[in-house]
């Protein structure tokens, strides 16, 4: 990389670039007045509809993803500002290019061609294995258990490949577990999806163990070039830089109607026992963004089920589980839609 960037600035480091991704790092010239004014009005610089590089003009046909890289303020306030704003675009002539606008420093407002993904050249538009429309976002899915929610995601991603015009397309780049031997890993392996472990170190206090798991998840997600994370029954509470770097790009599914019956200790049968003891007439599941708290992030949506006379924790869990499988797929699609719309990846 010759643009002065560092490995930490953009997860897709040269050493980690996908096979076939050619790093370029040369200036491009956007065509004046060809920016997307809708996104500019929200403070996002907008993708140029056309730009030239090495004397040739490229027309942007689709936005496949965006990502910001942040830098800490020199004041030491702990705040961070956007230094570069990356866009992966598909051109009308079939190239898949990542370009970025530098938003601060001596190269402020300049545009650069960062890389060309030669392995995907022309592969994400017409005739692609994933059908026409925006390229799928790359998900890392985090698991700890049986993985029925993961299975719902695997099945939906497979169905999407045969369908056209899917709103919120996603693919699973990696499955990460915080324990060995959980059945979710087998499901991933059977589907041909790469897997990895983020195990808590032994003999350390719980906060340090959580931080170590979170840091490992971050490293793996970067390496897999994951655009977003889905927690599908992941039992480690995440913390640290992962939460910042993937802010608004992590969703969790919780088997109750948050904000009730959430927080530490509220997992698995504990949740359903608490609901039954409360006498509530309904329960359900919640898909929410993940922040540094436990089950406290913004709620995206919920699906409700009745609590029936004679319910046990198991019968209630089973009824909710069926709803979860639709909800988690919708959560992943919602991430894909948000990322495409708001330029937050
Ligand atoms: C689900 O109930 C989910 O809500 C909770 O963990 C459970 C995971 O189930 N966070 P599975 O492993 O996906 O079957």
PDB file of N, CA and C in Angstrom, residues 211-309:
ATOM      1  N   UNK A 211     -12.759 -10.092  26.548  1.00  0.00           N
ATOM      2  CA  UNK A 211     -12.001  -9.193  25.671  1.00  0.00           C
ATOM      3  C   UNK A 211     -11.148  -9.998  24.697  1.00  0.00           C
ATOM      4  N   UNK A 212     -10.546 -11.072  25.210  1.00  0.00           N
ATOM      5  CA  UNK A 212      -9.691 -11.895  24.343  1.00  0.00           C
ATOM      6  C   UNK A 212     -10.527 -12.541  23.236  1.00  0.00           C
ATOM      7  N   UNK A 213     -11.698 -13.027  23.585  1.00  0.00           N
ATOM      8  CA  UNK A 213     -12.577 -13.625  22.567  1.00  0.00           C
ATOM      9  C   UNK A 213     -12.966 -12.551  21.544  1.00  0.00           C
ATOM     10  N   UNK A 214     -13.325 -11.368  22.035  1.00  0.00           N
ATOM     11  CA  UNK A 214     -13.754 -10.283  21.144  1.00  0.00           C
ATOM     12  C   UNK A 214     -12.631  -9.883  20.194  1.00  0.00           C
ATOM     13  N   UNK A 215     -11.423  -9.788  20.730  1.00  0.00           N
ATOM     14  CA  UNK A 215     -10.287  -9.392  19.879  1.00  0.00           C
ATOM     15  C   UNK A 215     -10.005 -10.439  18.807  1.00  0.00           C
ATOM     16  N   UNK A 216     -10.148 -11.665  19.205  1.00  0.00           N
ATOM     17  CA  UNK A 216      -9.924 -12.758  18.232  1.00  0.00           C
ATOM     18  C   UNK A 216     -11.032 -12.719  17.155  1.00  0.00           C
ATOM     19  N   UNK A 217     -12.261 -12.468  17.578  1.00  0.00           N
ATOM     20  CA  UNK A 217     -13.365 -12.369  16.614  1.00  0.00           C
ATOM     21  C   UNK A 217     -13.074 -11.230  15.634  1.00  0.00           C
ATOM     22  N   UNK A 218     -12.601 -10.107  16.156  1.00  0.00           N
ATOM     23  CA  UNK A 218     -12.295  -8.958  15.289  1.00  0.00           C
ATOM     24  C   UNK A 218     -11.228  -9.336  14.259  1.00  0.00           C
ATOM     25  N   UNK A 219     -10.172  -9.986  14.736  1.00  0.00           N
ATOM     26  CA  UNK A 219      -9.089 -10.376  13.812  1.00  0.00           C
ATOM     27  C   UNK A 219      -9.625 -11.328  12.739  1.00  0.00           C
ATOM     28  N   UNK A 220     -10.454 -12.270  13.148  1.00  0.00           N
ATOM     29  CA  UNK A 220     -11.000 -13.231  12.183  1.00  0.00           C
ATOM     30  C   UNK A 220     -11.955 -12.558  11.201  1.00  0.00           C
ATOM     31  N   UNK A 221     -12.763 -11.638  11.727  1.00  0.00           N
ATOM     32  CA  UNK A 221     -13.734 -10.951  10.859  1.00  0.00           C
ATOM     33  C   UNK A 221     -13.003 -10.096   9.827  1.00  0.00           C
ATOM     34  N   UNK A 222     -11.941  -9.433  10.260  1.00  0.00           N
ATOM     35  CA  UNK A 222     -11.146  -8.643   9.304  1.00  0.00           C
ATOM     36  C   UNK A 222     -10.560  -9.543   8.227  1.00  0.00           C
ATOM     37  N   UNK A 223      -9.973 -10.643   8.697  1.00  0.00           N
ATOM     38  CA  UNK A 223      -9.312 -11.553   7.774  1.00  0.00           C
ATOM     39  C   UNK A 223     -10.299 -12.102   6.746  1.00  0.00           C
ATOM     40  N   UNK A 224     -11.526 -12.336   7.196  1.00  0.00           N
ATOM     41  CA  UNK A 224     -12.553 -12.872   6.292  1.00  0.00           C
ATOM     42  C   UNK A 224     -13.218 -11.767   5.487  1.00  0.00           C
ATOM     43  N   UNK A 225     -12.791 -10.547   5.698  1.00  0.00           N
ATOM     44  CA  UNK A 225     -13.384  -9.364   5.058  1.00  0.00           C
ATOM     45  C   UNK A 225     -14.888  -9.347   5.270  1.00  0.00           C
ATOM     46  N   UNK A 226     -15.284  -9.619   6.506  1.00  0.00           N
ATOM     47  CA  UNK A 226     -16.711  -9.626   6.839  1.00  0.00           C
ATOM     48  C   UNK A 226     -17.227  -8.193   6.875  1.00  0.00           C
ATOM     49  N   UNK A 227     -18.367  -7.979   6.238  1.00  0.00           N
ATOM     50  CA  UNK A 227     -18.999  -6.656   6.280  1.00  0.00           C
ATOM     51  C   UNK A 227     -19.776  -6.479   7.573  1.00  0.00           C
ATOM     52  N   UNK A 228     -20.271  -7.566   8.115  1.00  0.00           N
ATOM     53  CA  UNK A 228     -21.144  -7.483   9.285  1.00  0.00           C
ATOM     54  C   UNK A 228     -21.110  -8.814  10.031  1.00  0.00           C
ATOM     55  N   UNK A 229     -21.592  -8.798  11.270  1.00  0.00           N
ATOM     56  CA  UNK A 229     -21.583  -9.996  12.114  1.00  0.00           C
ATOM     57  C   UNK A 229     -23.002 -10.311  12.568  1.00  0.00           C
ATOM     58  N   UNK A 230     -23.322 -11.600  12.602  1.00  0.00           N
ATOM     59  CA  UNK A 230     -24.603 -12.029  13.169  1.00  0.00           C
ATOM     60  C   UNK A 230     -24.303 -12.972  14.330  1.00  0.00           C
ATOM     61  N   UNK A 231     -24.851 -12.669  15.487  1.00  0.00           N
ATOM     62  CA  UNK A 231     -24.706 -13.537  16.653  1.00  0.00           C
ATOM     63  C   UNK A 231     -25.903 -14.473  16.674  1.00  0.00           C
ATOM     64  N   UNK A 232     -25.639 -15.739  16.374  1.00  0.00           N
ATOM     65  CA  UNK A 232     -26.722 -16.718  16.266  1.00  0.00           C
ATOM     66  C   UNK A 232     -26.586 -17.717  17.415  1.00  0.00           C
ATOM     67  N   UNK A 233     -26.890 -17.236  18.619  1.00  0.00           N
ATOM     68  CA  UNK A 233     -26.731 -18.104  19.784  1.00  0.00           C
ATOM     69  C   UNK A 233     -25.291 -18.101  20.267  1.00  0.00           C
ATOM     70  N   UNK A 234     -24.694 -16.933  20.326  1.00  0.00           N
ATOM     71  CA  UNK A 234     -23.293 -16.797  20.771  1.00  0.00           C
ATOM     72  C   UNK A 234     -23.315 -16.364  22.219  1.00  0.00           C
ATOM     73  N   UNK A 235     -22.629 -17.112  23.073  1.00  0.00           N
ATOM     74  CA  UNK A 235     -22.810 -16.897  24.510  1.00  0.00           C
ATOM     75  C   UNK A 235     -21.753 -16.006  25.167  1.00  0.00           C
ATOM     76  N   UNK A 236     -20.751 -15.572  24.412  1.00  0.00           N
ATOM     77  CA  UNK A 236     -19.787 -14.637  25.009  1.00  0.00           C
ATOM     78  C   UNK A 236     -20.276 -13.202  24.803  1.00  0.00           C
ATOM     79  N   UNK A 237     -20.234 -12.410  25.849  1.00  0.00           N
ATOM     80  CA  UNK A 237     -20.588 -10.986  25.724  1.00  0.00           C
ATOM     81  C   UNK A 237     -19.396 -10.272  25.080  1.00  0.00           C
ATOM     82  N   UNK A 238     -19.652  -9.595  23.976  1.00  0.00           N
ATOM     83  CA  UNK A 238     -18.558  -8.969  23.220  1.00  0.00           C
ATOM     84  C   UNK A 238     -18.215  -7.597  23.781  1.00  0.00           C
ATOM     85  N   UNK A 239     -16.963  -7.221  23.633  1.00  0.00           N
ATOM     86  CA  UNK A 239     -16.538  -5.920  24.155  1.00  0.00           C
ATOM     87  C   UNK A 239     -15.331  -5.422  23.367  1.00  0.00           C
ATOM     88  N   UNK A 240     -14.895  -4.203  23.678  1.00  0.00           N
ATOM     89  CA  UNK A 240     -13.647  -3.674  23.134  1.00  0.00           C
ATOM     90  C   UNK A 240     -13.754  -3.147  21.716  1.00  0.00           C
ATOM     91  N   UNK A 241     -12.613  -3.096  21.021  1.00  0.00           N
ATOM     92  CA  UNK A 241     -12.551  -2.465  19.693  1.00  0.00           C
ATOM     93  C   UNK A 241     -13.497  -3.082  18.660  1.00  0.00           C
ATOM     94  N   UNK A 242     -13.814  -4.352  18.818  1.00  0.00           N
ATOM     95  CA  UNK A 242     -14.753  -4.992  17.882  1.00  0.00           C
ATOM     96  C   UNK A 242     -16.064  -4.215  17.806  1.00  0.00           C
ATOM     97  N   UNK A 243     -16.546  -3.793  18.966  1.00  0.00           N
ATOM     98  CA  UNK A 243     -17.845  -3.106  19.024  1.00  0.00           C
ATOM     99  C   UNK A 243     -17.775  -1.776  18.268  1.00  0.00           C
ATOM    100  N   UNK A 244     -16.639  -1.095  18.366  1.00  0.00           N
ATOM    101  CA  UNK A 244     -16.479   0.177  17.643  1.00  0.00           C
ATOM    102  C   UNK A 244     -16.327  -0.059  16.155  1.00  0.00           C
ATOM    103  N   UNK A 245     -15.446  -0.978  15.826  1.00  0.00           N
ATOM    104  CA  UNK A 245     -15.146  -1.161  14.400  1.00  0.00           C
ATOM    105  C   UNK A 245     -16.370  -1.682  13.629  1.00  0.00           C
ATOM    106  N   UNK A 246     -17.171  -2.469  14.285  1.00  0.00           N
ATOM    107  CA  UNK A 246     -18.368  -2.996  13.629  1.00  0.00           C
ATOM    108  C   UNK A 246     -19.648  -2.351  14.186  1.00  0.00           C
ATOM    109  N   UNK A 247     -19.528  -1.117  14.657  1.00  0.00           N
ATOM    110  CA  UNK A 247     -20.711  -0.435  15.215  1.00  0.00           C
ATOM    111  C   UNK A 247     -21.847  -0.424  14.190  1.00  0.00           C
ATOM    112  N   UNK A 248     -23.046  -0.767  14.632  1.00  0.00           N
ATOM    113  CA  UNK A 248     -24.243  -0.844  13.778  1.00  0.00           C
ATOM    114  C   UNK A 248     -24.148  -1.932  12.723  1.00  0.00           C
ATOM    115  N   UNK A 249     -23.169  -2.795  12.852  1.00  0.00           N
ATOM    116  CA  UNK A 249     -23.015  -3.879  11.879  1.00  0.00           C
ATOM    117  C   UNK A 249     -22.971  -5.243  12.566  1.00  0.00           C
ATOM    118  N   UNK A 250     -23.465  -5.295  13.804  1.00  0.00           N
ATOM    119  CA  UNK A 250     -23.583  -6.584  14.499  1.00  0.00           C
ATOM    120  C   UNK A 250     -25.026  -6.716  14.972  1.00  0.00           C
ATOM    121  N   UNK A 251     -25.655  -7.828  14.641  1.00  0.00           N
ATOM    122  CA  UNK A 251     -26.987  -8.093  15.200  1.00  0.00           C
ATOM    123  C   UNK A 251     -26.947  -9.356  16.049  1.00  0.00           C
ATOM    124  N   UNK A 252     -27.806  -9.365  17.037  1.00  0.00           N
ATOM    125  CA  UNK A 252     -27.958 -10.521  17.918  1.00  0.00           C
ATOM    126  C   UNK A 252     -29.427 -10.916  17.916  1.00  0.00           C
ATOM    127  N   UNK A 253     -29.661 -12.190  18.174  1.00  0.00           N
ATOM    128  CA  UNK A 253     -31.043 -12.628  18.382  1.00  0.00           C
ATOM    129  C   UNK A 253     -31.175 -13.102  19.818  1.00  0.00           C
ATOM    130  N   UNK A 254     -32.238 -12.622  20.468  1.00  0.00           N
ATOM    131  CA  UNK A 254     -32.462 -12.962  21.876  1.00  0.00           C
ATOM    132  C   UNK A 254     -33.850 -13.593  21.992  1.00  0.00           C
ATOM    133  N   UNK A 255     -33.981 -14.690  22.765  1.00  0.00           N
ATOM    134  CA  UNK A 255     -35.261 -15.417  22.771  1.00  0.00           C
ATOM    135  C   UNK A 255     -36.278 -14.871  23.768  1.00  0.00           C
ATOM    136  N   UNK A 256     -36.487 -13.567  23.763  1.00  0.00           N
ATOM    137  CA  UNK A 256     -37.535 -12.944  24.593  1.00  0.00           C
ATOM    138  C   UNK A 256     -37.797 -11.557  24.025  1.00  0.00           C
ATOM    139  N   UNK A 257     -38.813 -10.899  24.581  1.00  0.00           N
ATOM    140  CA  UNK A 257     -39.171  -9.567  24.092  1.00  0.00           C
ATOM    141  C   UNK A 257     -38.409  -8.528  24.913  1.00  0.00           C
ATOM    142  N   UNK A 258     -37.196  -8.203  24.445  1.00  0.00           N
ATOM    143  CA  UNK A 258     -36.410  -7.181  25.145  1.00  0.00           C
ATOM    144  C   UNK A 258     -37.191  -5.871  25.158  1.00  0.00           C
ATOM    145  N   UNK A 259     -37.017  -4.996  26.121  1.00  0.00           N
ATOM    146  CA  UNK A 259     -35.946  -5.040  27.125  1.00  0.00           C
ATOM    147  C   UNK A 259     -36.231  -5.958  28.314  1.00  0.00           C
ATOM    148  N   UNK A 260     -37.402  -6.617  28.311  1.00  0.00           N
ATOM    149  CA  UNK A 260     -37.643  -7.551  29.413  1.00  0.00           C
ATOM    150  C   UNK A 260     -36.834  -8.829  29.199  1.00  0.00           C
ATOM    151  N   UNK A 261     -36.482  -9.449  30.257  1.00  0.00           N
ATOM    152  CA  UNK A 261     -35.830 -10.767  30.240  1.00  0.00           C
ATOM    153  C   UNK A 261     -34.531 -10.779  29.426  1.00  0.00           C
ATOM    154  N   UNK A 262     -33.746  -9.711  29.578  1.00  0.00           N
ATOM    155  CA  UNK A 262     -32.432  -9.662  28.934  1.00  0.00           C
ATOM    156  C   UNK A 262     -31.355  -9.412  29.967  1.00  0.00           C
ATOM    157  N   UNK A 263     -30.128  -9.333  29.505  1.00  0.00           N
ATOM    158  CA  UNK A 263     -28.993  -9.017  30.381  1.00  0.00           C
ATOM    159  C   UNK A 263     -28.265 -10.263  30.840  1.00  0.00           C
ATOM    160  N   UNK A 264     -27.286 -10.026  31.705  1.00  0.00           N
ATOM    161  CA  UNK A 264     -26.421 -11.141  32.130  1.00  0.00           C
ATOM    162  C   UNK A 264     -27.241 -12.243  32.787  1.00  0.00           C
ATOM    163  N   UNK A 265     -26.903 -13.451  32.498  1.00  0.00           N
ATOM    164  CA  UNK A 265     -27.591 -14.607  33.087  1.00  0.00           C
ATOM    165  C   UNK A 265     -28.869 -14.980  32.359  1.00  0.00           C
ATOM    166  N   UNK A 266     -29.330 -14.114  31.466  1.00  0.00           N
ATOM    167  CA  UNK A 266     -30.575 -14.392  30.745  1.00  0.00           C
ATOM    168  C   UNK A 266     -30.256 -15.049  29.404  1.00  0.00           C
ATOM    169  N   UNK A 267     -30.033 -16.330  29.458  1.00  0.00           N
ATOM    170  CA  UNK A 267     -29.798 -17.092  28.223  1.00  0.00           C
ATOM    171  C   UNK A 267     -30.486 -18.442  28.377  1.00  0.00           C
ATOM    172  N   UNK A 268     -30.756 -19.057  27.228  1.00  0.00           N
ATOM    173  CA  UNK A 268     -31.329 -20.405  27.210  1.00  0.00           C
ATOM    174  C   UNK A 268     -32.556 -20.537  28.101  1.00  0.00           C
ATOM    175  N   UNK A 269     -32.601 -21.621  28.851  1.00  0.00           N
ATOM    176  CA  UNK A 269     -33.804 -21.929  29.649  1.00  0.00           C
ATOM    177  C   UNK A 269     -34.056 -20.894  30.743  1.00  0.00           C
ATOM    178  N   UNK A 270     -33.000 -20.173  31.175  1.00  0.00           N
ATOM    179  CA  UNK A 270     -33.187 -19.133  32.205  1.00  0.00           C
ATOM    180  C   UNK A 270     -34.201 -18.088  31.735  1.00  0.00           C
ATOM    181  N   UNK A 271     -34.121 -17.755  30.449  1.00  0.00           N
ATOM    182  CA  UNK A 271     -35.033 -16.738  29.905  1.00  0.00           C
ATOM    183  C   UNK A 271     -36.468 -17.242  29.986  1.00  0.00           C
ATOM    184  N   UNK A 272     -36.678 -18.462  29.529  1.00  0.00           N
ATOM    185  CA  UNK A 272     -38.048 -18.982  29.442  1.00  0.00           C
ATOM    186  C   UNK A 272     -38.624 -19.231  30.843  1.00  0.00           C
ATOM    187  N   UNK A 273     -37.771 -19.664  31.772  1.00  0.00           N
ATOM    188  CA  UNK A 273     -38.234 -19.828  33.159  1.00  0.00           C
ATOM    189  C   UNK A 273     -38.689 -18.486  33.727  1.00  0.00           C
ATOM    190  N   UNK A 274     -37.920 -17.447  33.429  1.00  0.00           N
ATOM    191  CA  UNK A 274     -38.274 -16.123  33.953  1.00  0.00           C
ATOM    192  C   UNK A 274     -39.586 -15.628  33.355  1.00  0.00           C
ATOM    193  N   UNK A 275     -39.775 -15.884  32.068  1.00  0.00           N
ATOM    194  CA  UNK A 275     -41.028 -15.464  31.415  1.00  0.00           C
ATOM    195  C   UNK A 275     -42.203 -16.197  32.054  1.00  0.00           C
ATOM    196  N   UNK A 276     -42.058 -17.508  32.232  1.00  0.00           N
ATOM    197  CA  UNK A 276     -43.170 -18.295  32.812  1.00  0.00           C
ATOM    198  C   UNK A 276     -43.459 -17.836  34.241  1.00  0.00           C
ATOM    199  N   UNK A 277     -42.409 -17.549  35.015  1.00  0.00           N
ATOM    200  CA  UNK A 277     -42.630 -17.096  36.402  1.00  0.00           C
ATOM    201  C   UNK A 277     -43.310 -15.738  36.453  1.00  0.00           C
ATOM    202  N   UNK A 278     -43.074 -14.923  35.397  1.00  0.00           N
ATOM    203  CA  UNK A 278     -43.623 -13.561  35.418  1.00  0.00           C
ATOM    204  C   UNK A 278     -45.136 -13.557  35.201  1.00  0.00           C
ATOM    205  N   UNK A 279     -45.657 -14.619  34.582  1.00  0.00           N
ATOM    206  CA  UNK A 279     -47.081 -14.654  34.268  1.00  0.00           C
ATOM    207  C   UNK A 279     -47.425 -13.897  32.997  1.00  0.00           C
ATOM    208  N   UNK A 280     -46.424 -13.416  32.260  1.00  0.00           N
ATOM    209  CA  UNK A 280     -46.702 -12.703  31.000  1.00  0.00           C
ATOM    210  C   UNK A 280     -47.451 -13.607  30.031  1.00  0.00           C
ATOM    211  N   UNK A 281     -48.328 -13.011  29.265  1.00  0.00           N
ATOM    212  CA  UNK A 281     -49.136 -13.791  28.332  1.00  0.00           C
ATOM    213  C   UNK A 281     -48.473 -13.976  26.977  1.00  0.00           C
ATOM    214  N   UNK A 282     -47.355 -13.303  26.762  1.00  0.00           N
ATOM    215  CA  UNK A 282     -46.675 -13.492  25.480  1.00  0.00           C
ATOM    216  C   UNK A 282     -45.169 -13.384  25.657  1.00  0.00           C
ATOM    217  N   UNK A 283     -44.477 -14.023  24.740  1.00  0.00           N
ATOM    218  CA  UNK A 283     -43.029 -13.897  24.677  1.00  0.00           C
ATOM    219  C   UNK A 283     -42.656 -13.812  23.203  1.00  0.00           C
ATOM    220  N   UNK A 284     -41.430 -14.142  22.860  1.00  0.00           N
ATOM    221  CA  UNK A 284     -41.054 -14.038  21.454  1.00  0.00           C
ATOM    222  C   UNK A 284     -39.562 -13.923  21.307  1.00  0.00           C
ATOM    223  N   UNK A 285     -39.143 -13.253  20.246  1.00  0.00           N
ATOM    224  CA  UNK A 285     -37.701 -13.055  20.054  1.00  0.00           C
ATOM    225  C   UNK A 285     -37.465 -11.638  19.561  1.00  0.00           C
ATOM    226  N   UNK A 286     -36.249 -11.193  19.818  1.00  0.00           N
ATOM    227  CA  UNK A 286     -35.858  -9.820  19.480  1.00  0.00           C
ATOM    228  C   UNK A 286     -34.583  -9.856  18.661  1.00  0.00           C
ATOM    229  N   UNK A 287     -34.571  -9.125  17.564  1.00  0.00           N
ATOM    230  CA  UNK A 287     -33.329  -8.924  16.811  1.00  0.00           C
ATOM    231  C   UNK A 287     -32.885  -7.491  17.082  1.00  0.00           C
ATOM    232  N   UNK A 288     -31.659  -7.372  17.571  1.00  0.00           N
ATOM    233  CA  UNK A 288     -31.189  -6.024  17.954  1.00  0.00           C
ATOM    234  C   UNK A 288     -29.731  -5.822  17.568  1.00  0.00           C
ATOM    235  N   UNK A 289     -29.356  -4.558  17.439  1.00  0.00           N
ATOM    236  CA  UNK A 289     -27.952  -4.228  17.199  1.00  0.00           C
ATOM    237  C   UNK A 289     -27.179  -4.468  18.486  1.00  0.00           C
ATOM    238  N   UNK A 290     -25.918  -4.778  18.349  1.00  0.00           N
ATOM    239  CA  UNK A 290     -25.102  -5.075  19.531  1.00  0.00           C
ATOM    240  C   UNK A 290     -24.258  -3.857  19.874  1.00  0.00           C
ATOM    241  N   UNK A 291     -24.349  -3.454  21.137  1.00  0.00           N
ATOM    242  CA  UNK A 291     -23.469  -2.398  21.634  1.00  0.00           C
ATOM    243  C   UNK A 291     -22.622  -3.000  22.751  1.00  0.00           C
ATOM    244  N   UNK A 292     -22.009  -2.136  23.564  1.00  0.00           N
ATOM    245  CA  UNK A 292     -21.084  -2.684  24.561  1.00  0.00           C
ATOM    246  C   UNK A 292     -21.815  -3.232  25.790  1.00  0.00           C
ATOM    247  N   UNK A 293     -23.145  -3.092  25.825  1.00  0.00           N
ATOM    248  CA  UNK A 293     -23.890  -3.673  26.936  1.00  0.00           C
ATOM    249  C   UNK A 293     -24.312  -5.104  26.617  1.00  0.00           C
ATOM    250  N   UNK A 294     -25.097  -5.660  27.508  1.00  0.00           N
ATOM    251  CA  UNK A 294     -25.587  -7.029  27.276  1.00  0.00           C
ATOM    252  C   UNK A 294     -27.086  -6.956  26.957  1.00  0.00           C
ATOM    253  N   UNK A 295     -27.447  -7.204  25.716  1.00  0.00           N
ATOM    254  CA  UNK A 295     -28.838  -7.152  25.240  1.00  0.00           C
ATOM    255  C   UNK A 295     -29.424  -5.738  25.304  1.00  0.00           C
ATOM    256  N   UNK A 296     -28.570  -4.723  25.175  1.00  0.00           N
ATOM    257  CA  UNK A 296     -29.045  -3.337  25.337  1.00  0.00           C
ATOM    258  C   UNK A 296     -29.101  -2.541  24.033  1.00  0.00           C
ATOM    259  N   UNK A 297     -28.595  -3.098  22.930  1.00  0.00           N
ATOM    260  CA  UNK A 297     -28.519  -2.319  21.684  1.00  0.00           C
ATOM    261  C   UNK A 297     -29.898  -2.052  21.091  1.00  0.00           C
ATOM    262  N   UNK A 298     -29.913  -1.160  20.113  1.00  0.00           N
ATOM    263  CA  UNK A 298     -31.175  -0.762  19.464  1.00  0.00           C
ATOM    264  C   UNK A 298     -31.945  -1.977  18.944  1.00  0.00           C
ATOM    265  N   UNK A 299     -33.215  -2.019  19.304  1.00  0.00           N
ATOM    266  CA  UNK A 299     -34.063  -3.121  18.843  1.00  0.00           C
ATOM    267  C   UNK A 299     -34.473  -2.863  17.397  1.00  0.00           C
ATOM    268  N   UNK A 300     -34.237  -3.853  16.529  1.00  0.00           N
ATOM    269  CA  UNK A 300     -34.641  -3.700  15.129  1.00  0.00           C
ATOM    270  C   UNK A 300     -36.078  -4.179  14.922  1.00  0.00           C
ATOM    271  N   UNK A 301     -36.385  -5.349  15.447  1.00  0.00           N
ATOM    272  CA  UNK A 301     -37.773  -5.824  15.378  1.00  0.00           C
ATOM    273  C   UNK A 301     -37.937  -7.033  16.292  1.00  0.00           C
ATOM    274  N   UNK A 302     -39.207  -7.390  16.502  1.00  0.00           N
ATOM    275  CA  UNK A 302     -39.515  -8.534  17.369  1.00  0.00           C
ATOM    276  C   UNK A 302     -40.581  -9.399  16.697  1.00  0.00           C
ATOM    277  N   UNK A 303     -40.606 -10.661  17.053  1.00  0.00           N
ATOM    278  CA  UNK A 303     -41.705 -11.554  16.645  1.00  0.00           C
ATOM    279  C   UNK A 303     -42.270 -12.155  17.922  1.00  0.00           C
ATOM    280  N   UNK A 304     -43.593 -12.138  18.020  1.00  0.00           N
ATOM    281  CA  UNK A 304     -44.228 -12.548  19.277  1.00  0.00           C
ATOM    282  C   UNK A 304     -44.885 -13.926  19.156  1.00  0.00           C
ATOM    283  N   UNK A 305     -44.938 -14.621  20.278  1.00  0.00           N
ATOM    284  CA  UNK A 305     -45.713 -15.871  20.363  1.00  0.00           C
ATOM    285  C   UNK A 305     -46.509 -15.815  21.666  1.00  0.00           C
ATOM    286  N   UNK A 306     -47.637 -16.537  21.720  1.00  0.00           N
ATOM    287  CA  UNK A 306     -48.369 -16.568  22.993  1.00  0.00           C
ATOM    288  C   UNK A 306     -47.679 -17.501  23.987  1.00  0.00           C
ATOM    289  N   UNK A 307     -47.844 -17.201  25.262  1.00  0.00           N
ATOM    290  CA  UNK A 307     -47.481 -18.175  26.299  1.00  0.00           C
ATOM    291  C   UNK A 307     -48.763 -18.949  26.584  1.00  0.00           C
ATOM    292  N   UNK A 308     -48.725 -20.268  26.451  1.00  0.00           N
ATOM    293  CA  UNK A 308     -49.948 -21.080  26.547  1.00  0.00           C
ATOM    294  C   UNK A 308     -50.052 -21.749  27.917  1.00  0.00           C
ATOM    295  N   UNK A 309     -51.291 -22.011  28.358  1.00  0.00           N
ATOM    296  CA  UNK A 309     -51.441 -22.722  29.633  1.00  0.00           C
ATOM    297  C   UNK A 309     -50.688 -24.051  29.570  1.00  0.00           C
TER     298      UNK A 309
END
